[in-house]
Amino acid sequence: MNASLSHFRPVPKVVIQLTGSKSETNRLRILRAIYPLLDIKNESDSDDARVLAMSLQSDQSVIDCGMAGTAFRFLTAYLASKPGSTKTLTGSARMQQRPIGPLVHALRAWGARITYLQEEGFPPLRIEGTELLPVAIEVDASTSSQFITALLLIAPSLKQPIQLELQGLVSSRPYISMTLQLLEEIGVEVAETSTQITVHPFLLNQRKTITVESDWSSASYYYSLIAFSPIGTSIQLTYLKPDSRQGDQKGLQVFQQLGVISEFETGGTLRLTKVAAILPEKWNIDCTDCPDLAPTLVVAALGLGVSGNFTGLHTLRIKETDRIVALKNELEKLGAEVAVGPDFLRLTSPKSLIEDVHISTYDDHRMAMAFAPLGALLPIHIEHAAVVSKSYPSFWDDFKKAGMSISFES
């Protein structure tokens, strides 16, 4: 199914109810599997969250996570810590190209019984659950923050405190902070420095309820849409917090440079409004702490005719696709000049964009949603549009509700 977007007529006083953060949801679902007295409200309805929920309930010997990288990494640690359980953990062809070695290495140091079934350092895995005996370990934190989070989520269920020494440039540190904040919220004792994390054992002996905040990554596509709109255009988004745990809240600050202001209103509603702004001649953005925001920011710059240098993108190489390569390919279709390196993308925006371009999505939800707001400026076509269900199943319905003209064809 392809989506064709042709124009945007803002709907006055529209309110978009965003899905819960899949990052928070998946962390809390692992914690709920460990602590059954934990209740969760406003859970994400994304494919990734559904895969994790089904996997946690599965009694099958083989668990297939498909494209759900978060589920795969969190389950690797969780299953390794469950004595008496033996599972094969696998995923899509792309999943089997995404590294898991640093996490497996750390778990093996604690006594985990994990075997690579094909290539060393990559899925699929055979995991024999056993009682883990944590020792202080060094962990490569440069590849994925989810490796660190996977260890932290099981840490309070172990019999001894764990101590992690973070090695290298820490990727997506706000996501590690999110994990630690959730642990503290249920009562776990943690300690953190710039390079060391300690987590103590914990038993939850009374019922605890945590409400998942809406997803700031999903909110970013509305920031982009408003940035492309006439001055005075506004939209309201639900259940977002000024003191958010999510790294992608950085969009609130960076989009202000593009003329989008954010106002928190009563009841947890966030209002976005387009105002007059002097656009930067060149936009220099470090995405180290918010890599999922990078495609949205790059496309927003393109749509506004702003050139820029986007850095801290090394983790984009191991996402659902190599997002640096994918972005270069699709931006050039629209008329941009793009230079890329291992961890950067340099954009030179054209004076005018090429219309009626078909955007390839590479089985990557964020590619589809990042380019969709360009429909406010020119006709554009998003291929394999259903891929958005990985993180935001109602995306196209919500964009229509906001006023975007969208038609679908098989």
mmCIF file of N, CA and C in Angstrom, residues 19-21 24-25 28-29 32 38-44 208-214:
data_model
loop_
_atom_site.group_PDB
_atom_site.id
_atom_site.type_symbol
_atom_site.label_atom_id
_atom_site.label_comp_id
_atom_site.label_asym_id
_atom_site.label_seq_id
_atom_site.Cartn_x
_atom_site.Cartn_y
_atom_site.Cartn_z
ATOM 1 N N THR A 19 -0.276 7.815 20.734
ATOM 2 C CA THR A 19 -0.080 6.536 21.418
ATOM 3 C C THR A 19 0.986 6.679 22.498
ATOM 4 N N GLY A 20 0.949 5.787 23.483
ATOM 5 C CA GLY A 20 1.967 5.784 24.522
ATOM 6 C C GLY A 20 3.347 5.489 23.961
ATOM 7 N N SER A 21 4.368 5.981 24.631
ATOM 8 C CA SER A 21 5.746 5.759 24.214
ATOM 9 C C SER A 21 6.063 4.262 24.189
ATOM 10 N N GLU A 24 9.009 3.537 26.721
ATOM 11 C CA GLU A 24 8.582 3.339 28.105
ATOM 12 C C GLU A 24 7.788 2.046 28.255
ATOM 13 N N THR A 25 6.881 1.795 27.313
ATOM 14 C CA THR A 25 6.034 0.605 27.388
ATOM 15 C C THR A 25 6.864 -0.666 27.445
ATOM 16 N N LEU A 28 8.680 -1.117 30.738
ATOM 17 C CA LEU A 28 7.750 -1.458 31.817
ATOM 18 C C LEU A 28 7.197 -2.876 31.650
ATOM 19 N N ARG A 29 7.065 -3.361 30.430
ATOM 20 C CA ARG A 29 6.566 -4.722 30.238
ATOM 21 C C ARG A 29 7.584 -5.763 30.712
ATOM 22 N N ARG A 32 7.227 -5.603 34.441
ATOM 23 C CA ARG A 32 5.987 -6.259 34.886
ATOM 24 C C ARG A 32 6.138 -7.785 34.842
ATOM 25 N N LEU A 38 3.096 -4.861 39.260
ATOM 26 C CA LEU A 38 3.212 -3.598 38.524
ATOM 27 C C LEU A 38 2.096 -3.489 37.489
ATOM 28 N N ASP A 39 1.342 -2.392 37.533
ATOM 29 C CA ASP A 39 0.293 -2.114 36.552
ATOM 30 C C ASP A 39 0.752 -0.974 35.643
ATOM 31 N N ILE A 40 0.341 -1.048 34.373
ATOM 32 C CA ILE A 40 0.763 -0.051 33.377
ATOM 33 C C ILE A 40 -0.474 0.530 32.698
ATOM 34 N N LYS A 41 -0.526 1.851 32.587
ATOM 35 C CA LYS A 41 -1.616 2.526 31.882
ATOM 36 C C LYS A 41 -1.063 3.245 30.641
ATOM 37 N N ASN A 42 -1.937 3.432 29.651
ATOM 38 C CA ASN A 42 -1.610 4.137 28.401
ATOM 39 C C ASN A 42 -0.455 3.458 27.652
ATOM 40 N N GLU A 43 -0.496 2.121 27.579
ATOM 41 C CA GLU A 43 0.553 1.385 26.877
ATOM 42 C C GLU A 43 0.504 1.643 25.374
ATOM 43 N N SER A 44 1.659 1.551 24.756
ATOM 44 C CA SER A 44 1.759 1.708 23.303
ATOM 45 C C SER A 44 1.020 0.576 22.593
ATOM 46 N N LYS A 208 1.790 -1.303 42.290
ATOM 47 C CA LYS A 208 2.302 -0.026 41.814
ATOM 48 C C LYS A 208 1.792 0.222 40.410
ATOM 49 N N THR A 209 1.283 1.441 40.140
ATOM 50 C CA THR A 209 0.768 1.790 38.816
ATOM 51 C C THR A 209 1.621 2.908 38.220
ATOM 52 N N ILE A 210 2.033 2.720 36.971
ATOM 53 C CA ILE A 210 2.775 3.751 36.239
ATOM 54 C C ILE A 210 2.033 4.040 34.929
ATOM 55 N N THR A 211 1.838 5.319 34.639
ATOM 56 C CA THR A 211 1.184 5.736 33.399
ATOM 57 C C THR A 211 2.249 6.115 32.372
ATOM 58 N N VAL A 212 2.167 5.521 31.198
ATOM 59 C CA VAL A 212 3.123 5.770 30.128
ATOM 60 C C VAL A 212 2.810 7.118 29.478
ATOM 61 N N GLU A 213 3.828 7.933 29.338
ATOM 62 C CA GLU A 213 3.675 9.200 28.627
ATOM 63 C C GLU A 213 3.512 8.936 27.133
ATOM 64 N N SER A 214 2.848 9.856 26.426
ATOM 65 C CA SER A 214 2.755 9.733 24.971
ATOM 66 C C SER A 214 4.144 9.845 24.350
#
